[in-house]
Coordinates of C-alpha atoms and ligand atoms in Angstrom, one line a residue:
X1 CA 184.9 -0.8 98.7
X2 CA 187.2 -3.8 98.0
X3 CA 187.9 -3.8 101.9
X4 CA 184.1 -4.1 102.7
X5 CA 183.6 -6.8 99.9
X6 CA 186.4 -8.8 101.6
X7 CA 184.6 -8.5 104.9
X8 CA 181.3 -9.5 103.6
X9 CA 182.7 -12.5 101.7
X10 CA 184.3 -13.4 105.0
X11 CA 181.0 -13.3 106.9
X12 CA 179.6 -15.5 104.1
X13 CA 182.2 -18.1 104.2
X14 CA 182.4 -18.2 108.0
X15 CA 178.7 -18.4 108.4
X16 CA 179.0 -22.1 110.0
X17 CA 181.4 -21.1 112.7
X18 CA 179.5 -18.0 113.5
X19 CA 176.3 -20.3 114.1
X20 CA 178.3 -22.5 116.1
X21 CA 179.2 -19.7 118.3
X22 CA 175.7 -18.3 118.6
X23 CA 174.7 -21.8 119.5
X24 CA 177.1 -21.9 122.3
X25 CA 175.7 -18.7 123.8
X26 CA 172.1 -20.0 123.2
X27 CA 172.8 -23.3 125.1
X28 CA 173.4 -21.3 128.4
X29 CA 170.2 -21.1 130.5
X30 CA 170.7 -17.4 131.4
X31 CA 167.2 -16.7 132.8
X32 CA 167.4 -13.6 134.8
X33 CA 164.0 -13.9 136.5
X34 CA 164.7 -17.1 138.4
X35 CA 167.5 -17.0 140.9
X36 CA 168.0 -20.7 140.2
X37 CA 169.7 -19.7 137.1
X38 CA 171.9 -17.2 138.5
X39 CA 175.1 -19.3 137.8
X40 CA 173.9 -19.7 134.3
X41 CA 173.6 -15.9 133.8
X42 CA 177.1 -15.5 135.1
X43 CA 178.3 -18.1 132.7
X44 CA 176.7 -16.3 129.9
X45 CA 178.3 -13.1 131.0
X46 CA 181.7 -14.9 131.2
X47 CA 181.3 -16.4 127.7
X48 CA 180.6 -13.0 126.2
X49 CA 183.6 -11.3 127.9
X50 CA 185.8 -14.1 126.9
X51 CA 184.7 -14.1 123.1
X52 CA 185.0 -10.4 123.0
X53 CA 188.5 -10.6 124.6
X54 CA 189.6 -13.3 122.1
X55 CA 188.5 -11.1 119.4
X56 CA 190.7 -8.1 120.5
X57 CA 188.0 -6.3 122.3
X58 CA 189.2 -6.3 125.9
X59 CA 186.3 -7.0 128.1
X60 CA 185.5 -8.0 131.7
X61 CA 182.6 -9.2 133.8
X62 CA 181.5 -6.3 136.0
X63 CA 179.8 -6.8 139.2
X64 CA 176.6 -4.8 140.1
X65 CA 174.1 -5.0 142.8
X66 CA 172.4 -7.7 140.9
X67 CA 173.6 -9.8 137.8
X68 CA 176.9 -8.7 136.3
X69 CA 177.2 -6.4 133.3
X70 CA 180.0 -7.1 130.5
X71 CA 181.9 -4.2 129.5
X72 CA 184.5 -4.2 126.7
X73 CA 186.7 -1.5 125.0
X74 CA 188.3 -1.0 121.6
X75 CA 190.4 2.0 121.1
X76 CA 192.4 0.9 118.0
X77 CA 190.7 3.1 115.3
X78 CA 192.6 6.2 116.3
X79 CA 191.8 9.5 117.9
X80 CA 189.7 11.0 115.1
X81 CA 187.5 8.0 114.5
X82 CA 184.0 8.0 116.0
X83 CA 183.4 6.2 119.2
X84 CA 180.2 4.0 119.6
X85 CA 178.7 2.1 122.3
X86 CA 177.0 -1.3 121.5
X87 CA 174.4 -2.3 123.9
X88 CA 172.7 -5.7 124.2
X89 CA 171.6 -8.2 126.9
X90 CA 172.7 -11.8 127.5
X91 CA 169.6 -12.7 129.7
X92 CA 166.6 -14.4 128.4
X93 CA 163.0 -14.8 129.4
X94 CA 161.7 -18.0 131.4
X95 CA 160.7 -20.8 129.0
X96 CA 157.3 -21.9 130.6
X97 CA 155.2 -23.5 129.5
X98 CA 157.7 -25.8 128.5
X99 CA 155.2 -28.5 126.9
X100 CA 154.5 -25.9 124.1
X101 CA 157.9 -26.0 122.7
X102 CA 158.6 -28.2 119.7
X103 CA 162.1 -29.0 121.0
X104 CA 164.3 -28.2 124.2
X105 CA 164.6 -24.2 124.1
X106 CA 168.1 -24.6 125.3
X107 CA 169.1 -27.1 122.5
X108 CA 169.2 -24.7 119.5
X109 CA 168.6 -26.0 116.0
X110 CA 167.8 -24.8 112.4
X111 CA 164.4 -25.8 111.3
X112 CA 162.6 -25.0 108.0
X113 CA 159.2 -23.6 108.1
X114 CA 157.4 -22.4 105.0
X115 CA 160.6 -22.5 103.0
X116 CA 162.3 -20.2 105.6
X117 CA 165.3 -21.3 107.7
X118 CA 164.8 -20.4 111.4
X119 CA 167.0 -20.6 114.4
X120 CA 164.8 -22.0 117.2
X121 CA 165.9 -21.5 120.9
X122 CA 165.0 -19.3 123.8
X123 CA 166.9 -16.0 123.1
X124 CA 167.4 -16.7 119.3
X125 CA 166.0 -13.3 118.7
X126 CA 165.8 -11.6 122.2
X127 CA 168.4 -10.9 122.4
X128 CA 171.5 -13.2 121.8
X129 CA 170.8 -13.7 118.2
X130 CA 170.6 -9.9 117.7
X131 CA 173.7 -9.3 119.8
X132 CA 175.6 -11.9 118.0
X133 CA 175.1 -10.2 114.6
X134 CA 177.1 -7.4 115.9
X135 CA 179.8 -9.6 117.6
X136 CA 180.3 -11.4 114.2
X137 CA 180.6 -8.2 112.2
X138 CA 183.1 -6.8 114.5
X139 CA 184.8 -10.3 114.3
X140 CA 184.9 -10.2 110.5
X141 CA 186.3 -6.6 110.5
X142 CA 189.1 -7.7 112.9
X143 CA 189.8 -11.1 111.1
X144 CA 190.0 -9.2 107.6
X145 CA 191.3 -5.8 108.4
X146 CA 193.0 -6.4 111.7
X147 CA 191.1 -3.4 113.1
X148 CA 187.7 -1.9 113.6
X149 CA 186.8 1.4 111.7
X150 CA 185.3 2.9 114.9
X151 CA 186.4 2.9 118.6
X152 CA 184.1 0.7 120.4
X153 CA 182.7 0.3 123.9
X154 CA 180.3 -2.8 124.6
X155 CA 178.0 -2.8 127.3
X156 CA 175.9 -6.0 127.9
X157 CA 173.5 -6.6 130.7
X158 CA 172.1 -9.7 132.4
X159 CA 168.7 -8.1 133.8
X160 CA 166.9 -6.6 130.8
X161 CA 164.2 -9.1 131.1
X162 CA 163.8 -8.4 134.8
X163 CA 163.4 -4.6 134.5
X164 CA 167.1 -3.8 134.8
X165 CA 167.5 -2.7 138.5
X166 CA 171.3 -2.5 138.3
X167 CA 171.4 -0.3 135.1
X168 CA 170.9 3.1 136.5
X169 CA 173.3 2.6 139.5
X170 CA 175.9 1.2 137.1
X171 CA 175.5 4.1 134.4
X172 CA 175.6 6.5 137.2
X173 CA 178.9 5.0 138.6
X174 CA 180.7 4.5 135.2
X175 CA 179.3 7.4 133.2
X176 CA 182.6 8.7 132.0
X177 CA 183.7 5.2 131.0
X178 CA 180.5 4.4 129.0
X179 CA 179.9 7.6 127.3
X180 CA 180.3 7.5 123.4
X181 CA 179.3 9.6 120.6
X182 CA 176.3 7.4 119.9
X183 CA 174.9 4.2 121.0
X184 CA 173.9 1.2 118.9
X185 CA 171.0 -0.8 120.3
X186 CA 170.1 -4.1 118.6
X187 CA 166.7 -5.4 120.0
X188 CA 164.2 -4.1 117.4
X189 CA 162.5 -5.4 114.4
X190 CA 162.8 -5.0 110.6
X191 CA 160.0 -3.2 108.9
X192 CA 158.9 -6.4 106.9
X193 CA 160.7 -9.6 105.7
X194 CA 162.6 -7.4 103.0
X195 CA 162.9 -3.9 104.5
X196 CA 165.4 -3.1 107.2
X197 CA 164.5 -0.4 109.5
X198 CA 165.9 2.4 111.9
X199 CA 163.6 3.3 114.7
X200 CA 163.7 7.1 115.4
X201 CA 160.8 7.4 117.8
X202 CA 159.9 5.7 121.0
X203 CA 156.8 6.6 123.3
X204 CA 157.5 7.5 126.8
X205 CA 155.3 6.4 129.7
X206 CA 153.6 7.5 132.9
X207 CA 152.1 4.9 135.2
X208 CA 149.9 5.8 138.0
X209 CA 147.5 4.1 140.5
X210 CA 144.3 5.8 141.8
X211 CA 142.5 4.7 144.9
X212 CA 139.3 6.3 145.9
X213 CA 137.8 5.9 149.4
X214 CA 134.4 6.7 150.8
X215 CA 132.6 4.9 153.7
X216 CA 135.0 3.6 156.6
X217 CA 134.2 0.0 155.7
X218 CA 132.2 -2.1 153.3
X219 CA 128.5 -1.5 153.6
X220 CA 125.2 -3.5 153.3
X221 CA 123.5 -2.1 150.1
X222 CA 120.0 -2.6 151.7
X223 CA 120.8 -0.6 154.8
X224 CA 123.0 2.2 153.1
X225 CA 122.2 2.0 149.4
X226 CA 121.4 5.4 148.0
X227 CA 122.4 7.2 151.2
X228 CA 126.1 6.2 151.0
X229 CA 128.6 7.2 148.2
X230 CA 129.8 4.2 146.0
X231 CA 133.4 4.8 145.1
X232 CA 133.3 2.3 142.1
X233 CA 130.6 4.8 140.7
X234 CA 132.9 7.8 141.4
X235 CA 135.9 6.2 140.0
X236 CA 134.1 4.9 136.9
X237 CA 132.6 8.5 136.3
X238 CA 136.0 10.0 136.4
X239 CA 137.8 7.5 134.3
X240 CA 135.1 7.7 131.6
X241 CA 135.8 11.4 131.4
X242 CA 139.3 10.9 130.4
X243 CA 138.3 11.0 126.7
X244 CA 135.9 13.1 124.7
X245 CA 133.7 11.8 122.0
X246 CA 136.5 12.4 119.4
X247 CA 138.9 10.1 121.5
X248 CA 140.9 13.3 122.7
X249 CA 142.2 13.1 126.1
X250 CA 140.5 15.9 128.3
X251 CA 143.1 16.4 131.0
X252 CA 144.0 20.1 131.1
X253 CA 147.6 20.7 129.5
X254 CA 148.0 17.0 128.6
X255 CA 148.7 18.0 125.0
X256 CA 151.6 20.4 125.9
X257 CA 154.6 19.3 124.0
X258 CA 152.7 17.1 121.5
X259 CA 153.7 18.1 118.0
X260 CA 151.6 17.2 114.9
X261 CA 153.4 14.7 112.7
X262 CA 155.4 16.8 110.2
X263 CA 154.5 16.6 106.5
X264 CA 157.7 14.9 105.8
X265 CA 156.9 12.2 108.5
X266 CA 153.4 11.8 106.9
X267 CA 154.8 11.2 103.6
X268 CA 157.4 8.8 104.8
X269 CA 154.8 6.8 106.8
X270 CA 152.3 6.9 104.0
X271 CA 155.1 5.3 101.8
X272 CA 155.4 2.3 104.1
X273 CA 152.1 1.1 103.0
X274 CA 151.0 0.0 106.3
X275 CA 148.0 -2.4 106.3
X276 CA 146.0 -1.1 109.3
X277 CA 143.1 -3.5 108.5
X278 CA 145.4 -6.5 108.8
X279 CA 147.0 -5.0 112.0
X280 CA 143.6 -4.6 113.7
X281 CA 142.3 -7.8 112.0
X282 CA 145.1 -9.8 113.6
X283 CA 143.7 -9.1 117.1
X284 CA 140.0 -9.4 116.1
X285 CA 139.2 -5.7 115.6
X286 CA 138.4 -3.5 112.7
X287 CA 137.5 -0.1 113.8
X288 CA 140.5 2.3 115.0
X289 CA 139.5 3.7 118.4
X290 CA 142.1 6.5 118.7
X291 CA 141.5 10.3 118.2
X292 CA 139.6 11.2 115.1
X293 CA 141.7 12.5 112.2
X294 CA 144.7 10.3 112.4
X295 CA 145.8 7.0 110.8
X296 CA 146.3 3.9 112.8
X297 CA 150.3 4.2 112.4
X298 CA 150.0 7.8 113.7
X299 CA 148.0 6.6 116.7
X300 CA 150.6 4.1 117.6
X301 CA 153.7 6.1 116.8
X302 CA 152.9 9.8 117.2
X303 CA 149.8 10.3 119.4
X304 CA 149.8 10.0 123.4
X305 CA 147.4 7.7 125.1
X306 CA 145.5 7.4 128.5
X307 CA 144.6 3.8 129.2
X308 CA 143.0 2.1 132.1
X309 CA 145.0 -0.9 132.6
X310 CA 142.8 -2.5 135.5
X311 CA 140.0 -1.7 137.8
X312 CA 139.4 -3.1 141.1
X313 CA 136.6 -2.8 143.7
X314 CA 133.8 -4.4 145.5
X315 CA 132.7 -8.1 145.2
X316 CA 133.8 -10.0 142.1
X317 CA 133.4 -13.6 143.5
X318 CA 131.1 -16.3 142.9
X319 CA 127.4 -15.7 143.6
X320 CA 125.8 -12.4 144.8
X321 CA 127.0 -10.2 147.6
X322 CA 125.1 -6.9 148.1
X323 CA 127.9 -4.6 149.1
X324 CA 128.8 -0.9 148.8
X325 CA 132.6 -1.1 148.9
X326 CA 134.6 1.2 150.9
X327 CA 137.1 1.8 148.3
X328 CA 137.9 1.3 144.6
X329 CA 141.1 1.4 142.6
X330 CA 142.5 1.7 139.0
X331 CA 145.9 1.5 137.3
X332 CA 146.0 4.1 134.6
X333 CA 148.9 4.7 132.2
X334 CA 150.0 7.3 129.7
X335 CA 151.9 6.6 126.5
X336 CA 153.8 10.1 125.9
X337 CA 155.2 11.5 122.7
X338 CA 157.3 14.4 121.7
X339 CA 158.2 16.7 124.7
X340 CA 155.5 15.6 127.1
X341 CA 156.8 15.9 130.6
X342 CA 156.1 12.9 132.7
X343 CA 155.7 14.8 135.9
X344 CA 153.4 17.5 134.4
X345 CA 151.3 14.6 132.9
X346 CA 151.1 12.7 136.3
X347 CA 150.2 16.0 138.2
X348 CA 147.6 16.9 135.4
X349 CA 146.0 13.5 136.0
X350 CA 145.8 13.7 139.8
X351 CA 144.3 17.2 139.6
X352 CA 141.8 15.9 137.1
X353 CA 140.6 13.3 139.7
X354 CA 140.8 15.5 142.6
X355 CA 138.7 18.2 140.8
X356 CA 136.0 15.6 140.1
X357 CA 136.0 14.1 143.4
X358 CA 132.6 14.5 145.4
X359 CA 132.6 15.4 149.0
X360 CA 132.9 12.6 151.7
X361 CA 135.5 10.8 149.2
X362 CA 139.3 10.7 149.6
X363 CA 141.8 9.8 147.0
X364 CA 145.3 8.4 147.2
X365 CA 147.8 7.7 144.4
X366 CA 150.8 5.5 144.0
X367 CA 153.5 6.3 141.5
X368 CA 154.6 3.4 139.3
X369 CA 157.3 5.4 137.4
X370 CA 157.6 7.0 134.2
X371 CA 159.9 8.1 131.3
X372 CA 160.1 10.8 128.6
X373 CA 159.5 9.9 124.9
X374 CA 162.6 9.7 122.6
X375 CA 162.3 11.4 119.1
X376 CA 165.3 11.9 116.9
X377 CA 165.4 13.8 113.7
X378 CA 165.2 11.5 110.8
X379 CA 167.8 13.6 108.9
X380 CA 170.5 13.5 111.7
X381 CA 173.9 12.4 110.6
X382 CA 173.9 9.0 112.4
X383 CA 170.5 8.0 111.2
X384 CA 171.4 8.9 107.6
X385 CA 174.6 7.1 107.6
X386 CA 173.0 3.8 109.0
X387 CA 170.1 4.0 106.8
X388 CA 172.1 4.1 103.7
X389 CA 174.3 1.3 104.9
X390 CA 171.2 -0.8 105.6
X391 CA 169.8 0.2 102.2
X392 CA 172.9 -0.9 100.5
X393 CA 172.7 -4.4 102.1
X394 CA 168.9 -5.1 101.5
X395 CA 168.6 -3.5 98.1
X396 CA 165.6 -1.2 99.0
X397 CA 165.4 1.9 101.2
X398 CA 165.6 1.2 104.9
X399 CA 162.3 2.5 106.7
X400 CA 162.5 5.2 109.4
X401 CA 160.0 4.0 111.9
X402 CA 158.2 5.0 115.1
X403 CA 157.7 2.5 117.9
X404 CA 154.7 2.5 120.3
X405 CA 156.5 1.1 123.3
X406 CA 159.4 2.4 125.3
X407 CA 163.1 1.1 125.7
X408 CA 164.3 2.3 128.9
X409 CA 167.9 2.0 128.2
X410 CA 167.5 4.4 125.3
X411 CA 166.1 6.9 127.7
X412 CA 168.8 6.4 130.1
X413 CA 171.5 6.8 127.5
X414 CA 169.8 10.0 126.4
X415 CA 169.2 11.6 129.8
X416 CA 172.1 10.1 131.8
X417 CA 174.9 10.0 129.1
X418 CA 173.6 12.7 126.8
X419 CA 173.8 10.1 124.0
X420 CA 171.4 9.3 121.2
X421 CA 170.8 5.8 120.1
X422 CA 170.6 4.1 116.7
X423 CA 168.0 1.4 117.2
X424 CA 168.7 -1.2 114.5
X425 CA 167.4 -4.8 114.7
X426 CA 166.6 -7.8 112.4
X427 CA 163.7 -9.3 114.3
X428 CA 160.4 -10.0 112.8
X429 CA 156.9 -9.5 114.4
X430 CA 156.5 -13.4 114.3
X431 CA 159.6 -14.2 116.1
X432 CA 157.6 -15.3 119.3
X433 CA 159.9 -13.5 121.7
X434 CA 159.0 -14.2 125.4
X435 CA 156.8 -17.2 124.0
X436 CA 157.2 -20.8 123.5
X437 CA 159.3 -21.6 120.0
X438 CA 160.9 -18.4 119.8
X439 CA 163.0 -18.0 116.6
X440 CA 165.2 -15.9 114.5
X441 CA 165.4 -16.1 110.8
X442 CA 168.7 -17.4 109.5
X443 CA 168.4 -14.6 107.0
X444 CA 168.1 -12.1 109.9
X445 CA 171.3 -13.5 111.4
X446 CA 173.3 -13.6 108.2
X447 CA 172.2 -10.4 106.6
X448 CA 172.1 -8.7 110.0
X449 CA 175.7 -9.5 110.4
X450 CA 176.5 -8.2 107.1
X451 CA 174.4 -5.2 107.7
X452 CA 176.4 -4.3 110.8
X453 CA 179.7 -4.7 108.9
X454 CA 178.4 -2.1 106.6
X455 CA 177.3 0.2 109.3
X456 CA 180.5 0.1 111.0
X457 CA 182.2 0.9 107.8
X458 CA 179.8 3.7 107.1
X459 CA 180.1 5.1 110.7
X460 CA 184.0 5.0 110.4
X461 CA 184.2 6.6 107.1
Ligands
LIG501 ZN1 162.8 -9.3 126.0

C-alpha cells in the first residue's frame, strides 16, 4: 500500500510535466483520413515510440500496408506476473469545420468552463488524452518503483479513425508477439462525472444492402402505371414487415443466441439510475420505440436491432417526374447481442426478402461486413480486479456497463488472439469527440492516470 501511495503522490506532484508531454502529442496533426498529414501521423508514431523507449518500454515504429503501428514490450515483471496488452490510437479525426473551434485545435490549452478545467484540443479525449493516462501511470510506476507490476505489450495504431485497414493483416502477421493474458483498451467513457465504468458488453453488427429490380428501365407512369410492378412499393412493403406491432423483429431465427438479461444484470442496471427521459429528451424524443417489455437501457445494451439506414429509389429532384423506377435499394443494418451469428443473421434477412419478393422482380445484395457481439461475464477475475481498483480511486463502486456500439479491435482481439479486453476509459458524453472543441476534463486526465496506476497494481498483485 505504501508503494502505491508513493506512486499516486508522484502522479500528483508531476501533473504539470505530464500535461506538457500530453500537449506535445496533441500538437502533432496526426489526421489519418487526410494523406496530406501522413508525415504528421508518422511523427506521432515516432513520438510515442520514443516516449515509451525513454521510459524503459522498448518500442519501435512498425510499418504496415498503411500508417505505422507502434509496438512496445516490457518483460521486467518476471515469469509469474500477468502479461497485459495496452491498445490505443495516435491518430485523430479531421478538424473541419475549423471556424467552429474557439481556438486552434492543435494548440492545446486548459480552459475553465462551468467551474471545470478542460483540456481543449483535437484528440484531447479521442484518444491521445486517454492513452496518455496509461503512459503516465506506467511512467510513475517506473520512476518510483523502477519496474512495472505486470509484463506489458503496447500496441498503438494510426488508422483507428479511418476504419483500421492495416489492423487485421498486422494482427495476423504478429499474433504470437502480441498475444497477452488480457487487453486494456482505453477509448470509452465513465458512467457519469463521478462514477468510473468498465464496459463488459458491446453489440455486434451486420450491414447489408438490398437492391430490388423490376422493369428493364424507368417507365412513364401514365403508360405503365398499375400494369408495371413498382420496386419502391415492393421494397417498402418488405422493410415495413421487419418488425411486428410490438417492435419484435420478424426474421425467422433472428433471436437465436439472444439471451434475456439475467436477474443480476437487471439489478445492476436498475441501480445505475439511468434517466431514460433525459436520454430521449436530449434528442427531441419521449417515447421508447424498441421491443415492448424492455427498459431503454436494455434496448441499447441487451437487445438486437434491425434498422433501415437509407432508402434510395425513383425521382427525388426538384419538381415532378411521373416515373416508375426500374429499381429501389436500401441499406439495412442489425446490431447483434449475445451469441447471434452474423452470417446467419445476414442469411436470415436475405431469405426474408426473397420469400416476399413478387414475381417479375429480382433482388441483389451487397455485403458491407459484420462482427459478433462481445459479452464478458461481469464476475470474471480481470473485470472484478479492475472494478475494485477503479472503485478505490473514485470512492464509489465502478459501474459495469454495456455499450450499444461496436469496437472492432475488441472483436479482433477476441477472435484473432483469443484475448478478452478490459474496456476502461475516462471520457464523458459531452467531450465532443469528432466535433469542434473536443475536450477532455483535467479530472479525467489526472484521476484517469491515478486509476491506471491502481489497476496495474491490482492486476500485478
Ligand atoms: Zn474516434
